[in-house]
Amino acid sequence: MINAKPIEILHGVRPDAIPAEIIAAAEPVVLKQVVGNWPLVNAGRVSDQESASYVKKFYNGGSTIVCKIPPQNNGRMFYNNNCTTLDYESFKGRIDDTLDAILAGAGKVEAPAYYIASNIIDTHLPGLRAENDLVIPRVKHPEAMTERVSIWIGGATTATCHFDALDNIACCVAGKRKFTLFPPNQVSNLYPGPLDPTPGGQVISLVDFKNPDFEKFPRFRDALPTALVAELEPGDALYIPSMWWHHVESLHTYNLLVNYWWDDSPAYLSSGMNALYMAMLTIRDKSAHEREGWKQLFDHYIFDGAESAGAYIPDEAKGFLRELDRLDARKLRALLINKLNR
């Protein structure tokens, strides 16, 4: 088990008045009981059955991806021995049937665990947010991505440590969740696994947090002093800044979580993962001195920001060096496609 520092807790925050400085600071923080008055949370306080019934009344019957985890996995979604395939089954199913299966298998050691990850509420549970919602404080680009609000449904499962490229407020609405977080600079010490396949689209740590193998993963010891932890009860929420690694354990036999994802950057920008793949194709396998040269160029043109790289160039000559608008992004995308197709 990991001994980690507790994440800062803020009390008395309202769901419609989350302080903007929390988001601006880009540091994890627990918002104690910020959604404690949601009807969805109150239903879960009555019983797991009442919570499931409350969710079902909004369900429109749409199919979704359901994960079925064999009992010997103890709820952990991971790989086979050589990391070539995932060690659980995924299939198209129904939300109501999955809720029933979770309730029926509660407390039975021989029962598989079921998990629905990041199901978009508005597409499958229309009307739920009218009674259960919060407001994200944002100074956003006029063409930024609107909030994507999802529900996570499952038994006693574990989402292995991973990162997301979007900011996130995760609201525990039934059961109990334990989050263990690491800052982005710990990526090498967390031993990220294959880029494909992955359990949820994002690379995961290969370290078993419940039983770390320090002989196989010695640098994980260096990550531990940076770890932060929070245990969320129904009504609590956790702000997770983008790119922070997080390991999520569901501590009860029935668990619901609602999360809000957003990005204040314009939606016409492409995913950073595309740049990572492109760099593998164009830079990673070059000589050490050439890679160092490209590292310096990336610092100058990318990581120091557009305002630095083009500050001394006349505005009319900046081209792609200025902050990209929608037309610039379209032109740059076309340029890349043309170059890749040569």
mmCIF file of N, CA and C in Angstrom, residues 161-237:
data_model
loop_
_atom_site.group_PDB
_atom_site.id
_atom_site.type_symbol
_atom_site.label_atom_id
_atom_site.label_comp_id
_atom_site.label_asym_id
_atom_site.label_seq_id
_atom_site.Cartn_x
_atom_site.Cartn_y
_atom_site.Cartn_z
ATOM 1 N N CYS A 161 -3.459 3.542 -12.740
ATOM 2 C CA CYS A 161 -2.920 4.897 -12.838
ATOM 3 C C CYS A 161 -2.710 5.323 -14.291
ATOM 4 N N HIS A 162 -3.249 6.485 -14.649
ATOM 5 C CA HIS A 162 -3.204 7.013 -16.003
ATOM 6 C C HIS A 162 -3.317 8.530 -15.938
ATOM 7 N N PHE A 163 -3.192 9.195 -17.080
ATOM 8 C CA PHE A 163 -3.401 10.635 -17.132
ATOM 9 C C PHE A 163 -4.475 10.939 -18.170
ATOM 10 N N ASP A 164 -5.069 12.116 -18.071
ATOM 11 C CA ASP A 164 -5.996 12.626 -19.072
ATOM 12 C C ASP A 164 -5.513 13.998 -19.522
ATOM 13 N N ALA A 165 -5.730 14.318 -20.793
ATOM 14 C CA ALA A 165 -5.260 15.586 -21.341
ATOM 15 C C ALA A 165 -6.289 16.698 -21.188
ATOM 16 N N LEU A 166 -7.300 16.475 -20.343
ATOM 17 C CA LEU A 166 -8.323 17.480 -20.070
ATOM 18 C C LEU A 166 -8.389 17.724 -18.568
ATOM 19 N N ASP A 167 -8.772 18.946 -18.177
ATOM 20 C CA ASP A 167 -9.071 19.197 -16.772
ATOM 21 C C ASP A 167 -10.313 18.415 -16.376
ATOM 22 N N ASN A 168 -10.446 18.127 -15.082
ATOM 23 C CA ASN A 168 -11.475 17.190 -14.656
ATOM 24 C C ASN A 168 -11.899 17.504 -13.222
ATOM 25 N N ILE A 169 -13.198 17.581 -12.995
ATOM 26 C CA ILE A 169 -13.735 17.546 -11.638
ATOM 27 C C ILE A 169 -14.546 16.262 -11.513
ATOM 28 N N ALA A 170 -14.105 15.386 -10.614
ATOM 29 C CA ALA A 170 -14.733 14.078 -10.410
ATOM 30 C C ALA A 170 -15.586 14.123 -9.150
ATOM 31 N N CYS A 171 -16.873 13.818 -9.291
ATOM 32 C CA CYS A 171 -17.834 13.905 -8.193
ATOM 33 C C CYS A 171 -18.258 12.503 -7.772
ATOM 34 N N CYS A 172 -17.952 12.132 -6.544
ATOM 35 C CA CYS A 172 -18.385 10.845 -6.012
ATOM 36 C C CYS A 172 -19.855 10.964 -5.606
ATOM 37 N N VAL A 173 -20.716 10.139 -6.205
ATOM 38 C CA VAL A 173 -22.149 10.259 -5.917
ATOM 39 C C VAL A 173 -22.734 9.006 -5.261
ATOM 40 N N ALA A 174 -22.004 7.901 -5.278
ATOM 41 C CA ALA A 174 -22.418 6.699 -4.555
ATOM 42 C C ALA A 174 -21.182 5.848 -4.310
ATOM 43 N N GLY A 175 -21.152 5.153 -3.172
ATOM 44 C CA GLY A 175 -19.979 4.365 -2.819
ATOM 45 C C GLY A 175 -18.877 5.245 -2.278
ATOM 46 N N LYS A 176 -17.652 4.845 -2.525
ATOM 47 C CA LYS A 176 -16.499 5.590 -2.034
ATOM 48 C C LYS A 176 -15.343 5.377 -2.990
ATOM 49 N N ARG A 177 -14.590 6.447 -3.271
ATOM 50 C CA ARG A 177 -13.471 6.367 -4.210
ATOM 51 C C ARG A 177 -12.186 6.833 -3.535
ATOM 52 N N LYS A 178 -11.095 6.099 -3.795
ATOM 53 C CA LYS A 178 -9.775 6.520 -3.348
ATOM 54 C C LYS A 178 -8.955 6.910 -4.574
ATOM 55 N N PHE A 179 -8.484 8.152 -4.592
ATOM 56 C CA PHE A 179 -7.648 8.667 -5.673
ATOM 57 C C PHE A 179 -6.215 8.822 -5.170
ATOM 58 N N THR A 180 -5.259 8.287 -5.930
ATOM 59 C CA THR A 180 -3.843 8.523 -5.675
ATOM 60 C C THR A 180 -3.281 9.250 -6.888
ATOM 61 N N LEU A 181 -2.729 10.448 -6.656
ATOM 62 C CA LEU A 181 -2.289 11.312 -7.738
ATOM 63 C C LEU A 181 -0.786 11.521 -7.724
ATOM 64 N N PHE A 182 -0.227 11.707 -8.934
ATOM 65 C CA PHE A 182 1.181 12.038 -9.107
ATOM 66 C C PHE A 182 1.284 13.172 -10.129
ATOM 67 N N PRO A 183 2.208 14.118 -9.931
ATOM 68 C CA PRO A 183 2.368 15.202 -10.905
ATOM 69 C C PRO A 183 2.929 14.681 -12.225
ATOM 70 N N PRO A 184 2.765 15.453 -13.309
ATOM 71 C CA PRO A 184 3.194 14.986 -14.634
ATOM 72 C C PRO A 184 4.672 14.631 -14.725
ATOM 73 N N ASN A 185 5.524 15.246 -13.901
ATOM 74 C CA ASN A 185 6.960 14.979 -14.017
ATOM 75 C C ASN A 185 7.366 13.603 -13.497
ATOM 76 N N GLN A 186 6.423 12.817 -13.006
ATOM 77 C CA GLN A 186 6.730 11.471 -12.514
ATOM 78 C C GLN A 186 6.501 10.380 -13.555
ATOM 79 N N VAL A 187 6.260 10.756 -14.790
ATOM 80 C CA VAL A 187 5.894 9.779 -15.815
ATOM 81 C C VAL A 187 6.885 8.625 -15.888
ATOM 82 N N SER A 188 8.184 8.875 -15.904
ATOM 83 C CA SER A 188 9.165 7.789 -16.033
ATOM 84 C C SER A 188 9.179 6.890 -14.810
ATOM 85 N N ASN A 189 8.912 7.471 -13.639
ATOM 86 C CA ASN A 189 8.915 6.686 -12.402
ATOM 87 C C ASN A 189 7.657 5.836 -12.237
ATOM 88 N N LEU A 190 6.650 6.079 -13.083
ATOM 89 C CA LEU A 190 5.400 5.314 -13.006
ATOM 90 C C LEU A 190 5.360 4.174 -14.019
ATOM 91 N N TYR A 191 6.382 4.053 -14.861
ATOM 92 C CA TYR A 191 6.492 2.949 -15.813
ATOM 93 C C TYR A 191 5.236 2.797 -16.680
ATOM 94 N N PRO A 192 4.963 3.791 -17.539
ATOM 95 C CA PRO A 192 3.801 3.668 -18.429
ATOM 96 C C PRO A 192 3.956 2.509 -19.398
ATOM 97 N N GLY A 193 2.841 1.834 -19.675
ATOM 98 C CA GLY A 193 2.854 0.636 -20.505
ATOM 99 C C GLY A 193 2.646 0.925 -21.978
ATOM 100 N N PRO A 194 2.131 -0.057 -22.723
ATOM 101 C CA PRO A 194 1.951 0.115 -24.171
ATOM 102 C C PRO A 194 0.993 1.267 -24.486
ATOM 103 N N LEU A 195 1.222 1.887 -25.656
ATOM 104 C CA LEU A 195 0.286 2.904 -26.131
ATOM 105 C C LEU A 195 -0.962 2.266 -26.719
ATOM 106 N N ASP A 196 -0.858 0.992 -27.062
ATOM 107 C CA ASP A 196 -2.006 0.254 -27.599
ATOM 108 C C ASP A 196 -1.752 -1.240 -27.415
ATOM 109 N N PRO A 197 -2.726 -1.993 -26.864
ATOM 110 C CA PRO A 197 -4.030 -1.530 -26.387
ATOM 111 C C PRO A 197 -3.923 -0.886 -25.003
ATOM 112 N N THR A 198 -4.962 -0.134 -24.647
ATOM 113 C CA THR A 198 -5.063 0.441 -23.308
ATOM 114 C C THR A 198 -6.491 0.242 -22.803
ATOM 115 N N PRO A 199 -6.677 0.188 -21.494
ATOM 116 C CA PRO A 199 -8.028 -0.032 -20.967
ATOM 117 C C PRO A 199 -9.023 1.073 -21.308
ATOM 118 N N GLY A 200 -8.584 2.332 -21.355
ATOM 119 C CA GLY A 200 -9.545 3.398 -21.589
ATOM 120 C C GLY A 200 -9.090 4.422 -22.604
ATOM 121 N N GLY A 201 -8.146 4.054 -23.458
ATOM 122 C CA GLY A 201 -7.657 4.989 -24.454
ATOM 123 C C GLY A 201 -6.399 5.721 -24.041
ATOM 124 N N GLN A 202 -6.057 5.666 -22.748
ATOM 125 C CA GLN A 202 -4.858 6.330 -22.255
ATOM 126 C C GLN A 202 -3.884 5.301 -21.693
ATOM 127 N N VAL A 203 -2.600 5.573 -21.870
ATOM 128 C CA VAL A 203 -1.568 4.685 -21.356
ATOM 129 C C VAL A 203 -1.685 4.580 -19.833
ATOM 130 N N ILE A 204 -1.419 3.388 -19.289
ATOM 131 C CA ILE A 204 -1.526 3.164 -17.845
ATOM 132 C C ILE A 204 -0.182 2.721 -17.271
ATOM 133 N N SER A 205 -0.012 2.945 -15.982
ATOM 134 C CA SER A 205 1.172 2.469 -15.270
ATOM 135 C C SER A 205 1.137 0.945 -15.170
ATOM 136 N N LEU A 206 2.307 0.329 -15.299
ATOM 137 C CA LEU A 206 2.398 -1.131 -15.161
ATOM 138 C C LEU A 206 2.625 -1.563 -13.712
ATOM 139 N N VAL A 207 2.708 -0.610 -12.791
ATOM 140 C CA VAL A 207 2.961 -0.932 -11.386
ATOM 141 C C VAL A 207 1.641 -1.314 -10.712
ATOM 142 N N ASP A 208 1.665 -2.419 -9.974
ATOM 143 C CA ASP A 208 0.532 -2.815 -9.145
ATOM 144 C C ASP A 208 0.624 -2.046 -7.832
ATOM 145 N N PHE A 209 -0.223 -1.058 -7.650
ATOM 146 C CA PHE A 209 -0.114 -0.188 -6.491
ATOM 147 C C PHE A 209 -0.364 -0.921 -5.179
ATOM 148 N N LYS A 210 -1.139 -1.992 -5.215
ATOM 149 C CA LYS A 210 -1.410 -2.735 -3.981
ATOM 150 C C LYS A 210 -0.238 -3.630 -3.588
ATOM 151 N N ASN A 211 0.580 -4.002 -4.563
ATOM 152 C CA ASN A 211 1.719 -4.880 -4.277
ATOM 153 C C ASN A 211 2.874 -4.517 -5.213
ATOM 154 N N PRO A 212 3.506 -3.353 -5.012
ATOM 155 C CA PRO A 212 4.535 -2.903 -5.957
ATOM 156 C C PRO A 212 5.739 -3.839 -5.988
ATOM 157 N N ASP A 213 6.211 -4.154 -7.180
ATOM 158 C CA ASP A 213 7.408 -4.953 -7.375
ATOM 159 C C ASP A 213 8.577 -3.999 -7.591
ATOM 160 N N PHE A 214 9.291 -3.685 -6.502
ATOM 161 C CA PHE A 214 10.352 -2.687 -6.593
ATOM 162 C C PHE A 214 11.603 -3.224 -7.286
ATOM 163 N N GLU A 215 11.728 -4.532 -7.415
ATOM 164 C CA GLU A 215 12.844 -5.072 -8.192
ATOM 165 C C GLU A 215 12.611 -4.839 -9.679
ATOM 166 N N LYS A 216 11.373 -5.017 -10.119
ATOM 167 C CA LYS A 216 11.035 -4.827 -11.527
ATOM 168 C C LYS A 216 10.866 -3.347 -11.866
ATOM 169 N N PHE A 217 10.341 -2.583 -10.908
ATOM 170 C CA PHE A 217 10.046 -1.163 -11.134
ATOM 171 C C PHE A 217 10.708 -0.310 -10.036
ATOM 172 N N PRO A 218 12.039 -0.278 -9.982
ATOM 173 C CA PRO A 218 12.727 0.382 -8.856
ATOM 174 C C PRO A 218 12.456 1.883 -8.763
ATOM 175 N N ARG A 219 12.269 2.562 -9.898
ATOM 176 C CA ARG A 219 12.078 4.017 -9.846
ATOM 177 C C ARG A 219 10.728 4.411 -9.240
ATOM 178 N N PHE A 220 9.842 3.445 -9.071
ATOM 179 C CA PHE A 220 8.560 3.760 -8.446
ATOM 180 C C PHE A 220 8.763 4.290 -7.031
ATOM 181 N N ARG A 221 9.849 3.859 -6.370
ATOM 182 C CA ARG A 221 10.154 4.394 -5.038
ATOM 183 C C ARG A 221 10.352 5.920 -5.095
ATOM 184 N N ASP A 222 10.939 6.400 -6.194
ATOM 185 C CA ASP A 222 11.182 7.839 -6.325
ATOM 186 C C ASP A 222 9.888 8.617 -6.541
ATOM 187 N N ALA A 223 8.856 7.940 -7.058
ATOM 188 C CA ALA A 223 7.566 8.608 -7.269
ATOM 189 C C ALA A 223 6.794 8.763 -5.963
ATOM 190 N N LEU A 224 7.002 7.850 -5.025
ATOM 191 C CA LEU A 224 6.160 7.804 -3.828
ATOM 192 C C LEU A 224 6.173 9.091 -3.008
ATOM 193 N N PRO A 225 7.313 9.782 -2.844
ATOM 194 C CA PRO A 225 7.272 11.019 -2.051
ATOM 195 C C PRO A 225 6.408 12.115 -2.667
ATOM 196 N N THR A 226 6.096 12.000 -3.957
ATOM 197 C CA THR A 226 5.274 13.016 -4.623
ATOM 198 C C THR A 226 3.793 12.670 -4.624
ATOM 199 N N ALA A 227 3.442 11.480 -4.137
ATOM 200 C CA ALA A 227 2.059 11.011 -4.226
ATOM 201 C C ALA A 227 1.134 11.820 -3.319
ATOM 202 N N LEU A 228 -0.074 12.071 -3.827
ATOM 203 C CA LEU A 228 -1.139 12.713 -3.065
ATOM 204 C C LEU A 228 -2.346 11.789 -3.061
ATOM 205 N N VAL A 229 -3.118 11.802 -1.982
ATOM 206 C CA VAL A 229 -4.236 10.873 -1.881
ATOM 207 C C VAL A 229 -5.477 11.575 -1.337
ATOM 208 N N ALA A 230 -6.629 11.103 -1.794
ATOM 209 C CA ALA A 230 -7.915 11.582 -1.274
ATOM 210 C C ALA A 230 -8.906 10.436 -1.311
ATOM 211 N N GLU A 231 -9.687 10.301 -0.251
ATOM 212 C CA GLU A 231 -10.805 9.355 -0.234
ATOM 213 C C GLU A 231 -12.085 10.165 -0.266
ATOM 214 N N LEU A 232 -12.846 9.969 -1.325
ATOM 215 C CA LEU A 232 -14.072 10.733 -1.520
ATOM 216 C C LEU A 232 -15.276 9.950 -1.022
ATOM 217 N N GLU A 233 -16.117 10.619 -0.262
ATOM 218 C CA GLU A 233 -17.407 10.090 0.152
ATOM 219 C C GLU A 233 -18.477 10.676 -0.752
ATOM 220 N N PRO A 234 -19.688 10.078 -0.756
ATOM 221 C CA PRO A 234 -20.754 10.640 -1.590
ATOM 222 C C PRO A 234 -20.975 12.125 -1.292
ATOM 223 N N GLY A 235 -20.954 12.937 -2.338
ATOM 224 C CA GLY A 235 -21.093 14.377 -2.201
ATOM 225 C C GLY A 235 -19.793 15.123 -2.365
ATOM 226 N N ASP A 236 -18.648 14.423 -2.223
ATOM 227 C CA ASP A 236 -17.332 15.051 -2.386
ATOM 228 C C ASP A 236 -16.936 15.071 -3.864
ATOM 229 N N ALA A 237 -16.075 16.034 -4.216
ATOM 230 C CA ALA A 237 -15.531 16.110 -5.572
ATOM 231 C C ALA A 237 -14.040 16.392 -5.497
#
